mmCIF file of C-alpha atoms in Angstrom:
data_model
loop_
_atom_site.group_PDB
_atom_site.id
_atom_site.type_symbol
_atom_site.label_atom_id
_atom_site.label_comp_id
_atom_site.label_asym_id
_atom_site.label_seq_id
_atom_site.Cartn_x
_atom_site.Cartn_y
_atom_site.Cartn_z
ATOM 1 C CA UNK A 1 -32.017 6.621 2.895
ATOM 2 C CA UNK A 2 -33.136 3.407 4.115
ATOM 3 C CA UNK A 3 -30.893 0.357 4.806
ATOM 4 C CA UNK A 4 -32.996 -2.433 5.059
ATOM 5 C CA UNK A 5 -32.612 -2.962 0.775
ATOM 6 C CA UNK A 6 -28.799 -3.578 1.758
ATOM 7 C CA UNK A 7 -29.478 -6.896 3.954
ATOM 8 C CA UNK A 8 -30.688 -10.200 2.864
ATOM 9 C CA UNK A 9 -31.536 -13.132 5.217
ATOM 10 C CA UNK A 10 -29.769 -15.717 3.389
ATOM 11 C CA UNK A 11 -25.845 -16.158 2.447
ATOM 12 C CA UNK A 12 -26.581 -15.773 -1.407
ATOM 13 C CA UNK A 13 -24.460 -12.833 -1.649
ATOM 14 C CA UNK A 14 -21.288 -14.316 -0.058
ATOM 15 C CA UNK A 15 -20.778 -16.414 -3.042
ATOM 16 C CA UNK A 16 -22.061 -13.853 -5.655
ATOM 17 C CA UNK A 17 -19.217 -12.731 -7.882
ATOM 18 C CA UNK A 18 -18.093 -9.324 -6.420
ATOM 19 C CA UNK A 19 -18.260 -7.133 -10.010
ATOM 20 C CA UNK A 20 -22.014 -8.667 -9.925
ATOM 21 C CA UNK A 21 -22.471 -7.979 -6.907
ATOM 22 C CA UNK A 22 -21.320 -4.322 -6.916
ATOM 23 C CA UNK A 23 -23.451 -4.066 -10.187
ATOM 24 C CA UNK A 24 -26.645 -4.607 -8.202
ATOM 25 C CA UNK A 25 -26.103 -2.333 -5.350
ATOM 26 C CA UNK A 26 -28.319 0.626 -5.764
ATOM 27 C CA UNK A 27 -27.045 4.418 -6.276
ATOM 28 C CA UNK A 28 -27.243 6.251 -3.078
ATOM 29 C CA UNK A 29 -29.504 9.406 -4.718
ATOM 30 C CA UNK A 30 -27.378 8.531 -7.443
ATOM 31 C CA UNK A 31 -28.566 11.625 -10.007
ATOM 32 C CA UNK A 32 -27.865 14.155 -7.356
ATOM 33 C CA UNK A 33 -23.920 13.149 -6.055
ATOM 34 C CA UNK A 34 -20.641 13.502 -7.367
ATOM 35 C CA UNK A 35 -18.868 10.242 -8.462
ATOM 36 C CA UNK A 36 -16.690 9.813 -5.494
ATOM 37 C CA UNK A 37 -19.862 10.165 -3.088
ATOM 38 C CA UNK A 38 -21.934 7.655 -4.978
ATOM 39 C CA UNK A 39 -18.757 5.182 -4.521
ATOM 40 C CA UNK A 40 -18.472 6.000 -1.008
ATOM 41 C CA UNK A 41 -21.802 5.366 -0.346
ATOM 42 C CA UNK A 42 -21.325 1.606 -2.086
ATOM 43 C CA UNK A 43 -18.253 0.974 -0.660
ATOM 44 C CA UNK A 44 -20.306 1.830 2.612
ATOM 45 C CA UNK A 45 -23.108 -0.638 1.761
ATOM 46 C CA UNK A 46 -20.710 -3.508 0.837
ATOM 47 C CA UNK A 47 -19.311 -3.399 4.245
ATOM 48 C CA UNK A 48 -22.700 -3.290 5.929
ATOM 49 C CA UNK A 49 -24.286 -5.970 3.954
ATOM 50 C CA UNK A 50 -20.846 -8.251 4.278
ATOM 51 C CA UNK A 51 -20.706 -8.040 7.831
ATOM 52 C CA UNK A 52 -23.767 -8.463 8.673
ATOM 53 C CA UNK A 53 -24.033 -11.343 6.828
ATOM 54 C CA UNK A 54 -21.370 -13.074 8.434
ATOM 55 C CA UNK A 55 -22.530 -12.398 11.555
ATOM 56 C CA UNK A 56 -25.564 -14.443 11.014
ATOM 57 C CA UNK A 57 -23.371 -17.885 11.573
ATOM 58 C CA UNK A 58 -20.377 -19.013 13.417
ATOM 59 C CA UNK A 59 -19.548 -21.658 10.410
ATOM 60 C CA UNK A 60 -15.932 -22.123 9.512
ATOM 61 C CA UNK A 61 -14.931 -20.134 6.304
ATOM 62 C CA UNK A 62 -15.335 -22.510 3.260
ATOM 63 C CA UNK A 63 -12.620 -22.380 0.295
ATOM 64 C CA UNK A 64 -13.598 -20.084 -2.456
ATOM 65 C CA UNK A 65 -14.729 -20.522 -5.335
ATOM 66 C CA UNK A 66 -12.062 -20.230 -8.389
ATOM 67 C CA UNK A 67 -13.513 -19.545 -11.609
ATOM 68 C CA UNK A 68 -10.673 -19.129 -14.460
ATOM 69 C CA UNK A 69 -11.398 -17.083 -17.490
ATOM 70 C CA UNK A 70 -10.120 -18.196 -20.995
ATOM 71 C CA UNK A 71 -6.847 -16.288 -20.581
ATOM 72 C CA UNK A 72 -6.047 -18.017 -17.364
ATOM 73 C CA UNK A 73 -6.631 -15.272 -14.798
ATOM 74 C CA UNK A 74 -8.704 -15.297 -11.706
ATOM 75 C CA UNK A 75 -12.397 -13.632 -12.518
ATOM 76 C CA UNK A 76 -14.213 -10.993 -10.949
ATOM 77 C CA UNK A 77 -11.632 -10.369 -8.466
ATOM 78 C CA UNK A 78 -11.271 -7.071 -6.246
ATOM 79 C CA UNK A 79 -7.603 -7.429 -6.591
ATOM 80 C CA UNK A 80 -5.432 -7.051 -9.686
ATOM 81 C CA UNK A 81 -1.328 -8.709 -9.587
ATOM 82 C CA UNK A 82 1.351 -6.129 -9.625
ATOM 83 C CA UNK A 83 2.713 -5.395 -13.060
ATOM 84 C CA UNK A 84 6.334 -6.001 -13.810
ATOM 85 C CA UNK A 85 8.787 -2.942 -13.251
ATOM 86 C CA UNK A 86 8.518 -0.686 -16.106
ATOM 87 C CA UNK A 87 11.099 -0.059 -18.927
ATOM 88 C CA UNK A 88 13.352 2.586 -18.238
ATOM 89 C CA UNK A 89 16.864 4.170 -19.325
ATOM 90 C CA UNK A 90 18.890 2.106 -17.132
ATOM 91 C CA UNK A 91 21.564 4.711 -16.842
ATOM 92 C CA UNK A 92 18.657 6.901 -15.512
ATOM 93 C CA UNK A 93 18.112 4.168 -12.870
ATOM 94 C CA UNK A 94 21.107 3.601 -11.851
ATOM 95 C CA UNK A 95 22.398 7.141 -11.349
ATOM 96 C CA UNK A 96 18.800 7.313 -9.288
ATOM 97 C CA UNK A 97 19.631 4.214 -7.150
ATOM 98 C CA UNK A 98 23.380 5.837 -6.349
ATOM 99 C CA UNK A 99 21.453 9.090 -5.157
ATOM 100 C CA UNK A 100 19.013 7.324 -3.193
ATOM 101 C CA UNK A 101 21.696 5.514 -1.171
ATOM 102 C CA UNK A 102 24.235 8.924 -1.381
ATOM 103 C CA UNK A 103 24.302 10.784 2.257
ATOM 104 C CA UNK A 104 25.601 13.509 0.127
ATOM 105 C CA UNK A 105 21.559 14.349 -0.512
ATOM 106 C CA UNK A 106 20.807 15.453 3.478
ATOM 107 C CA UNK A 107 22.259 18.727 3.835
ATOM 108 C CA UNK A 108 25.030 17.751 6.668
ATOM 109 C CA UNK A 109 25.744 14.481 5.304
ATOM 110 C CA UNK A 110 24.363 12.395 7.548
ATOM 111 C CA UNK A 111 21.850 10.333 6.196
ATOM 112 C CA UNK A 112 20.271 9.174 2.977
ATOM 113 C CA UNK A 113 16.822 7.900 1.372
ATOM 114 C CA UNK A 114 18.046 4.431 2.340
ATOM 115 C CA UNK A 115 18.318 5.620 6.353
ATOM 116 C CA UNK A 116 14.650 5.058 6.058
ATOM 117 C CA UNK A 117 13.787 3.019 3.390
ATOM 118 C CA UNK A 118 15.593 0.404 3.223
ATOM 119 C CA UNK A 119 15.019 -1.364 0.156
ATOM 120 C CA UNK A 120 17.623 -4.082 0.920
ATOM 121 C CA UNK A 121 14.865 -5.253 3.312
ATOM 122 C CA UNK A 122 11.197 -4.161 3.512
ATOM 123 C CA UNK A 123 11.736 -0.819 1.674
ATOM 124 C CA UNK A 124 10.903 1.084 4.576
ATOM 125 C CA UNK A 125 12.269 1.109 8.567
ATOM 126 C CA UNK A 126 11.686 -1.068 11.709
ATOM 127 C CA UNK A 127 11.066 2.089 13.929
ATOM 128 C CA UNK A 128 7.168 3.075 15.251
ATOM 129 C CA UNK A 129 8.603 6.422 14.213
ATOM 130 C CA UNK A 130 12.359 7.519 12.761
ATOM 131 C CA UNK A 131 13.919 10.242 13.991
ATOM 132 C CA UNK A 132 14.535 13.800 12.626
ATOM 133 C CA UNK A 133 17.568 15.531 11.751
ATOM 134 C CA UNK A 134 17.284 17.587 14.896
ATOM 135 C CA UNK A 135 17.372 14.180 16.651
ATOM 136 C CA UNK A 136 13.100 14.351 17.383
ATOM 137 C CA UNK A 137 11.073 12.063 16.090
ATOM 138 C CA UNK A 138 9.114 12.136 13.477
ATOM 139 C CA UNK A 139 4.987 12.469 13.600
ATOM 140 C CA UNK A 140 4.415 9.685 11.355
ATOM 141 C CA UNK A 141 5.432 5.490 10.883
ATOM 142 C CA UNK A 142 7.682 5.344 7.916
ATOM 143 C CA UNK A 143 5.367 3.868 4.756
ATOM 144 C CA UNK A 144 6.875 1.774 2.438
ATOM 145 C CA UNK A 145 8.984 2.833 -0.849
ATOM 146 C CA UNK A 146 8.229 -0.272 -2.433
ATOM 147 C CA UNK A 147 5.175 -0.317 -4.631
ATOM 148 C CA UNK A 148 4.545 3.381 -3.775
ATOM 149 C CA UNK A 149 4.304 4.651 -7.033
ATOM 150 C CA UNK A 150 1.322 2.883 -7.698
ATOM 151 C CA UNK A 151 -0.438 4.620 -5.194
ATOM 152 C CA UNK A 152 -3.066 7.372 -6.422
ATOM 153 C CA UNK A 153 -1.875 10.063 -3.550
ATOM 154 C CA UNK A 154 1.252 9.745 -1.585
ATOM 155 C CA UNK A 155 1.885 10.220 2.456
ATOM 156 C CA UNK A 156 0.081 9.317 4.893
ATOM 157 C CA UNK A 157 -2.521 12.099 4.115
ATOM 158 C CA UNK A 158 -2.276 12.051 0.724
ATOM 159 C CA UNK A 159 -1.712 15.398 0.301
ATOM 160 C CA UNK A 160 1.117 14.619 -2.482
ATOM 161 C CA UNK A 161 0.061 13.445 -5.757
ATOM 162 C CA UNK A 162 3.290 13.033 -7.909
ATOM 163 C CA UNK A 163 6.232 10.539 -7.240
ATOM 164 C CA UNK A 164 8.433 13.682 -8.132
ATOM 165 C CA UNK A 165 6.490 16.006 -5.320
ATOM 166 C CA UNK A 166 7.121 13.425 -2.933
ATOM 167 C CA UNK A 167 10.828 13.095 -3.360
ATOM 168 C CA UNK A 168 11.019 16.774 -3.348
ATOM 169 C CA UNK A 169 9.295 17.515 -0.588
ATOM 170 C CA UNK A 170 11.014 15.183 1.387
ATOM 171 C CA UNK A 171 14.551 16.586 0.057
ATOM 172 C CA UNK A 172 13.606 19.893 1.608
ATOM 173 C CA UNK A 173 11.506 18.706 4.930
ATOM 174 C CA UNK A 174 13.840 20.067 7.335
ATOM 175 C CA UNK A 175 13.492 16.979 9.501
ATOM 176 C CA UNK A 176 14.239 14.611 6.733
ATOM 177 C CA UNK A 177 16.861 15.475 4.744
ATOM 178 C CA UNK A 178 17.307 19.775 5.357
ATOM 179 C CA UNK A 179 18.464 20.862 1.528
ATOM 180 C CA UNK A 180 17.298 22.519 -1.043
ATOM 181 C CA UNK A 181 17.167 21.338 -4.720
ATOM 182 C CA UNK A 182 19.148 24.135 -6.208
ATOM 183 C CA UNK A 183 21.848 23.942 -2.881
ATOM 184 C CA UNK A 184 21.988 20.245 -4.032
ATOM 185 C CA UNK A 185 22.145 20.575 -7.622
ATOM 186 C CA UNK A 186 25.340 22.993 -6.604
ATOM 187 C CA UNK A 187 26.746 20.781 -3.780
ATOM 188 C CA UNK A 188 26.739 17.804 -6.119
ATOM 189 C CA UNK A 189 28.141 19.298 -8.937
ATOM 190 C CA UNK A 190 31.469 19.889 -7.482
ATOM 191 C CA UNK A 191 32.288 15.870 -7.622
ATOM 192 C CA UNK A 192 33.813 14.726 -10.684
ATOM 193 C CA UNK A 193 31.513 11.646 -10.412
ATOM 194 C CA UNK A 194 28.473 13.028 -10.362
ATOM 195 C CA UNK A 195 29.155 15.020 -13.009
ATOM 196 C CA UNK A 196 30.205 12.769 -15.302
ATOM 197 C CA UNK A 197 27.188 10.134 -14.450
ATOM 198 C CA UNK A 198 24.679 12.897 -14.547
ATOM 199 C CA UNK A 199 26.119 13.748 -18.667
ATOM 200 C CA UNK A 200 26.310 10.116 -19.319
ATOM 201 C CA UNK A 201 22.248 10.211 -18.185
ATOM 202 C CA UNK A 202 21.054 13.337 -19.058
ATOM 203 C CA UNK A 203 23.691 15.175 -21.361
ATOM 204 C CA UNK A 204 24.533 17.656 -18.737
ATOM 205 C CA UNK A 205 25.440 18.567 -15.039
ATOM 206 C CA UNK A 206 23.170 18.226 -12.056
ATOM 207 C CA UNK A 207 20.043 20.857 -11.895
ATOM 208 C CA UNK A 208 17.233 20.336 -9.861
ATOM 209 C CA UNK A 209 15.038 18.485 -12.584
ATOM 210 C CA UNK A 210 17.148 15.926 -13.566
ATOM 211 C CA UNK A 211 18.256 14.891 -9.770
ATOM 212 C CA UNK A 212 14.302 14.514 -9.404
ATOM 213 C CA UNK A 213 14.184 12.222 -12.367
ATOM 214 C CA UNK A 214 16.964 9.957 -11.888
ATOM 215 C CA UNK A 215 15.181 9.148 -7.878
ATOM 216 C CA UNK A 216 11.983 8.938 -9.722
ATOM 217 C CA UNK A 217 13.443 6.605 -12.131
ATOM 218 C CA UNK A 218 15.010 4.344 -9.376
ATOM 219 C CA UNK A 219 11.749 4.795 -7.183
ATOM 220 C CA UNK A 220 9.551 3.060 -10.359
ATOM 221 C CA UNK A 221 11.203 -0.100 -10.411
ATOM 222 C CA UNK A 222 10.913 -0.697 -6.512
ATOM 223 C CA UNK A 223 7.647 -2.807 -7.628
ATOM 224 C CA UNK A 224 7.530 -6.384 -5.832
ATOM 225 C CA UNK A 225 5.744 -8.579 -8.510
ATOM 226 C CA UNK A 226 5.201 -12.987 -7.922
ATOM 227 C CA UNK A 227 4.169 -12.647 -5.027
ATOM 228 C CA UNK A 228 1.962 -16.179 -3.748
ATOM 229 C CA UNK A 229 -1.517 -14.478 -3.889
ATOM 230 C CA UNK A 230 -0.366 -12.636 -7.426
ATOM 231 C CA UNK A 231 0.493 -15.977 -8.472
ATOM 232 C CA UNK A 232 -2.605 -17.588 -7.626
ATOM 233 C CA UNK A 233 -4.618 -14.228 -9.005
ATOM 234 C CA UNK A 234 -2.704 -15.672 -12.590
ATOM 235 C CA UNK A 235 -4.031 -19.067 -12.326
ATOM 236 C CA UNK A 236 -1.410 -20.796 -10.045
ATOM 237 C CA UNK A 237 -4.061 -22.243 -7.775
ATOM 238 C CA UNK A 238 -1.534 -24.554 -5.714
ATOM 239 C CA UNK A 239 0.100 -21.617 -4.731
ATOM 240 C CA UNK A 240 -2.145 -20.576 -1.722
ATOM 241 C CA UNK A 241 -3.124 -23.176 0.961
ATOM 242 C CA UNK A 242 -6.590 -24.003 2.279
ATOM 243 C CA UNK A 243 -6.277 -21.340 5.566
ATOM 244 C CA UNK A 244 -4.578 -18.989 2.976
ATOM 245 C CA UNK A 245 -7.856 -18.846 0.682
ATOM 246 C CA UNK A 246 -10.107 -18.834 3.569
ATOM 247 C CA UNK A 247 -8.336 -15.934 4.528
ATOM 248 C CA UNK A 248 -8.998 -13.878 1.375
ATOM 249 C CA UNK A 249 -12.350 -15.190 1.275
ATOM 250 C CA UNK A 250 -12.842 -13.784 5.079
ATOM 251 C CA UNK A 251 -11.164 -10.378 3.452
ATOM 252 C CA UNK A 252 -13.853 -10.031 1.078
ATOM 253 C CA UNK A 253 -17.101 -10.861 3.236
ATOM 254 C CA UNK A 254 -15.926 -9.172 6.433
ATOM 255 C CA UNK A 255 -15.632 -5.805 4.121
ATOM 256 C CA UNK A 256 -11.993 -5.631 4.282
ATOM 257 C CA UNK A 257 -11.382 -5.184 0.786
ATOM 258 C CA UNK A 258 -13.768 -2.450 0.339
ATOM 259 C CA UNK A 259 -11.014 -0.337 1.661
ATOM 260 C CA UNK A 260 -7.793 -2.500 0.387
ATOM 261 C CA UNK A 261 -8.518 -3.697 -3.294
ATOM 262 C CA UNK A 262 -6.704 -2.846 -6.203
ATOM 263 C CA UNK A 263 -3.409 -3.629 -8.023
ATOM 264 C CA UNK A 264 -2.271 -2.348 -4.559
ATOM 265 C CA UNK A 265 -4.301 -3.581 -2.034
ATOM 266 C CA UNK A 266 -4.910 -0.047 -1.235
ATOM 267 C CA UNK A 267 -3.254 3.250 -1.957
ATOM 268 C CA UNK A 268 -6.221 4.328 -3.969
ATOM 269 C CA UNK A 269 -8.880 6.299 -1.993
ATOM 270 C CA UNK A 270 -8.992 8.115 1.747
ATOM 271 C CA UNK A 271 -10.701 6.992 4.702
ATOM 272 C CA UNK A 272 -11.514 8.093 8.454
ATOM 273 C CA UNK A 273 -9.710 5.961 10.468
ATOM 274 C CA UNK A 274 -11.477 4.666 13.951
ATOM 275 C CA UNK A 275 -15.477 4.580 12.683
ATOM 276 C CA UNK A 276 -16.518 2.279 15.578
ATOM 277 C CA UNK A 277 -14.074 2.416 18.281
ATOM 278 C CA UNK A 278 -10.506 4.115 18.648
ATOM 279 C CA UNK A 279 -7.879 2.760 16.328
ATOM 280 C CA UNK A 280 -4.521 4.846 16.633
ATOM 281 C CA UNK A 281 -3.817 8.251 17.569
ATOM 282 C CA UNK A 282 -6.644 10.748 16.474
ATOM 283 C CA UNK A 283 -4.820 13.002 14.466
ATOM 284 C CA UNK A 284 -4.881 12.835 11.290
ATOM 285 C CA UNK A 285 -8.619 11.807 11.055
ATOM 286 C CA UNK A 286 -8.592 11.265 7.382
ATOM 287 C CA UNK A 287 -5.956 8.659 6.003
ATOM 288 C CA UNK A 288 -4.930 7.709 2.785
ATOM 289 C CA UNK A 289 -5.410 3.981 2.452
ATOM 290 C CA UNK A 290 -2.082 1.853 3.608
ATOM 291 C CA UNK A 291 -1.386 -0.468 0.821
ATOM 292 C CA UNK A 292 -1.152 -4.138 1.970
ATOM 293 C CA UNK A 293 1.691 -4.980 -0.514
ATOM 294 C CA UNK A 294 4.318 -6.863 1.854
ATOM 295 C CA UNK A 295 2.532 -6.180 4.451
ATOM 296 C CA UNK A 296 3.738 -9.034 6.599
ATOM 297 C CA UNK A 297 7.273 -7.445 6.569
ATOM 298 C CA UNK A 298 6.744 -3.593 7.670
ATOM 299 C CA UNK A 299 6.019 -4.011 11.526
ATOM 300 C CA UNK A 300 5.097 -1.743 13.329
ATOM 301 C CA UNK A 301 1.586 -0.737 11.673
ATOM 302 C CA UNK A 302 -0.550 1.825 11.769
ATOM 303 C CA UNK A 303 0.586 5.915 11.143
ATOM 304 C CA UNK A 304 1.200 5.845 14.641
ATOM 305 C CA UNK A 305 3.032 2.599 14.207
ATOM 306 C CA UNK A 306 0.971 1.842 17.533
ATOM 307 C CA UNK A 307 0.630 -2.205 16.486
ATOM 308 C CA UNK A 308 3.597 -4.261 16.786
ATOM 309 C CA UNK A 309 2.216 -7.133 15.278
ATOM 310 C CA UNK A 310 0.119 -8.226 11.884
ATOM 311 C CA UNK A 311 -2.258 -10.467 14.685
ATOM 312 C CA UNK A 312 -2.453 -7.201 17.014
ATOM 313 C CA UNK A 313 -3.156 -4.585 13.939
ATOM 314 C CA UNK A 314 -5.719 -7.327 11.941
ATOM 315 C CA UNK A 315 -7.431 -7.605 15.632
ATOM 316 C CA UNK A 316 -7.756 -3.469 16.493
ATOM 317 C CA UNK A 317 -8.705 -3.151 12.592
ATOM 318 C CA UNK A 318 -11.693 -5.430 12.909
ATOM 319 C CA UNK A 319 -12.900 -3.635 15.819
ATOM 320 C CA UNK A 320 -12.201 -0.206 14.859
ATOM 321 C CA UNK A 321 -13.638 -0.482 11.419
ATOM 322 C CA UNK A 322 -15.806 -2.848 11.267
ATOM 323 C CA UNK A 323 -17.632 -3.486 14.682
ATOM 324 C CA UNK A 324 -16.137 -6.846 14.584
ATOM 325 C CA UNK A 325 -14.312 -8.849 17.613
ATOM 326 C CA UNK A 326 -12.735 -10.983 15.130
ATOM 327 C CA UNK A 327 -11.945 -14.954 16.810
ATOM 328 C CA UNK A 328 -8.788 -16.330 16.858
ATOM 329 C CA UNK A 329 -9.578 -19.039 13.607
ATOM 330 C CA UNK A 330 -10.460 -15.854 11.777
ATOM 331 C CA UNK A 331 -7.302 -13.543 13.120
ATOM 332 C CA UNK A 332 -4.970 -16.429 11.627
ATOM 333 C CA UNK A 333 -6.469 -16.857 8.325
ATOM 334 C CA UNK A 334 -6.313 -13.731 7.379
ATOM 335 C CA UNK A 335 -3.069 -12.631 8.475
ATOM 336 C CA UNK A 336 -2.095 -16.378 6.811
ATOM 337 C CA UNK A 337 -3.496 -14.753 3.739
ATOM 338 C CA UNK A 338 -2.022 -10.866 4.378
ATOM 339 C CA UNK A 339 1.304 -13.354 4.240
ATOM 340 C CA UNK A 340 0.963 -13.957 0.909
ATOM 341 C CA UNK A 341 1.194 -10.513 -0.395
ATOM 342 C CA UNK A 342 4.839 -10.530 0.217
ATOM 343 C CA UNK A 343 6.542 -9.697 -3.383
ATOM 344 C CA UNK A 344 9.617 -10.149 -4.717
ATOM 345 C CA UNK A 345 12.627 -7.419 -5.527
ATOM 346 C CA UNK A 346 15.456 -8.152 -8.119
ATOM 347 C CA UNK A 347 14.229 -12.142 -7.159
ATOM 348 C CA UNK A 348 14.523 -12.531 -3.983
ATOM 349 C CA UNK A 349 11.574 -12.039 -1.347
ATOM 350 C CA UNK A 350 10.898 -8.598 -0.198
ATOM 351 C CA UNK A 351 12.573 -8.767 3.600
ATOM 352 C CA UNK A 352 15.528 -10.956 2.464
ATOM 353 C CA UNK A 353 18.647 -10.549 1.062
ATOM 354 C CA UNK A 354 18.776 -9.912 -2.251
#
């Protein structure tokens, strides 16, 4: 497959409308690959073509362009605003919120789901890794609970692919929490409490599906709408500065947001981490895509929580992935604009009190 179709020598494409753009990429032997190749292999071409094109000049980033449609939403965007949390039996949710926060669920009472996410702050943990119940710690940086059930695979691998899978399997991880579902559906059963909150819920005592539902149920409204750039995405456009929109605008043409797009700025497809040059510990080579929702507020980054800093991981990304030694004016914009992703949670900006 040749390349040279994928580069132009002027800056046309920079300003092109990025559905219309995408539309006129061709098909990598498009009648002979499976769907997710022949969107690999664009994704692939819109970072070549992007950064390649902004290589050709030094200029300072310009403010995008704004186009409204008739319902007063941003056009053509890569990016979609998070939705409000969704309607849900609040008895449900607030049995699932107790048991998230209950130490009771870790088999020697020590900890619970709040130890490491901590939702009364940035829904995860400050820690490059937390630490095991046998006191080790753990392989991975602590992701985010909030927005995570918007996410098409869950983990740092992806290897889970149901909100309900995830909270089990990290109920019985013997480094997380060390219990089984049917030794907690008995342990929690003998309080009076639960009992009567799980029949004012579900009609009954505590088994093993309805203590997965009622975390589920708490774990789908951690969602962190109104956030500055989802406000602007809704046709607020005072509510990103100048450096904040040539930040996005620098997110789209360096190839950025072929990676991080959607309603959660990632979360939605895999990726081998450390094309060009090392990025993080090798292991695991394939990632599931970080979402970028509150971003600014879950230092350290990385799964081997390796950057302490938003300058320091937007710097080693730029290299790693794209080939690109990024300059200082271009560092700040975009972490200016990765700023703006911050949501909020029961009103209150994610990272604050509540």
């Amino acid at each position: 497959m040749s390349g040279a179709g994928y580069f132009r020598s002027d800056r046309s494409s920079l300003n092109m409308p990025f559905r219309g753009f995408l539309q006129q990429l061709p098909l990598c032997g498009e009648h002979g690959m499976a769907p997710i190749a022949r969107r690999r292999c664009r994704a692939i071409a819109i970072s070549a073509l992007l950064l390649g094109s902004l290589q050709l000049s030094a200029e300072p980033a310009q403010p995008i362009d704004q186009p409204l449609k008739s319902d007063n939403t941003f056009a053509e965007e890569p990016i979609t605003p998070i939705p409000e949390p969704p309607s849900i039996d609040p008895l449900k949710v607030k049995l699932g919120e107790r048991l998230f926060g209950d130490p009771r669920l870790s088999h020697d009472n020590s900890r619970s789901c709040l130890s490491c996410h901590d939702v009364n702050t940035n829904g995860a943990s400050t820690k490059r890794q937390d630490i095991g119940l046998d006191g080790s710690s753990l392989l991975l940086n602590t992701l985010t609970v909030f927005n995570a059930t918007l996410n098409f695979r869950l983990g740092w691998e992806g290897k889970i692919r149901t909100v309900e899978s995830d909270v089990k399997a990290a109920l019985e991880n013997p480094q997380i929490m060390g219990v089984s579902i049917s030794e907690l559906a008995e342990k929690l059963a003998a309080y009076p409490d639960m009992r009567r909150d799980f029949k004012a819920a579900y009609g009954g005592g505590p088994d093993a599906k309805n203590i997965l539902d009622a975390i589920v149920s708490f774990e789908r409204t951690l969602v962190t709408p109104d956030s500055k750039f989802d406000r602007w995405l809704t046709g607020d456009s005072a509510s990103l500065s100048a450096n904040e929109l040539d930040g996005y605008r620098l997110f789209k043409s360096l190839g950025c947001v072929s990676c991080h797009q959607g309603v959660n700025i990632g979360g939605n497809l895999f990726e081998r981490h450390g094309i060009f040059h090392p990025l993080a510990s090798p292991k695991p080579e394939i990632l599931r895509v970080p979402s970028l929702r509150n971003v600014a507020t879950t230092p350290p980054y990385f799964h081997d929580g390796s950057a302490e800093t938003l300058d320091d991981a937007v710097r080693k990304m730029g290299l790693a992935q794209l080939n690109s030694t990024l300059t200082d004016q271009q560092v700040k914009a975009i972490v200016a604009y990765l700023q703006t992703l911050t949501g909020k949670y029961r009103g209150a900006p994610v990272g604050a009190s509540p």
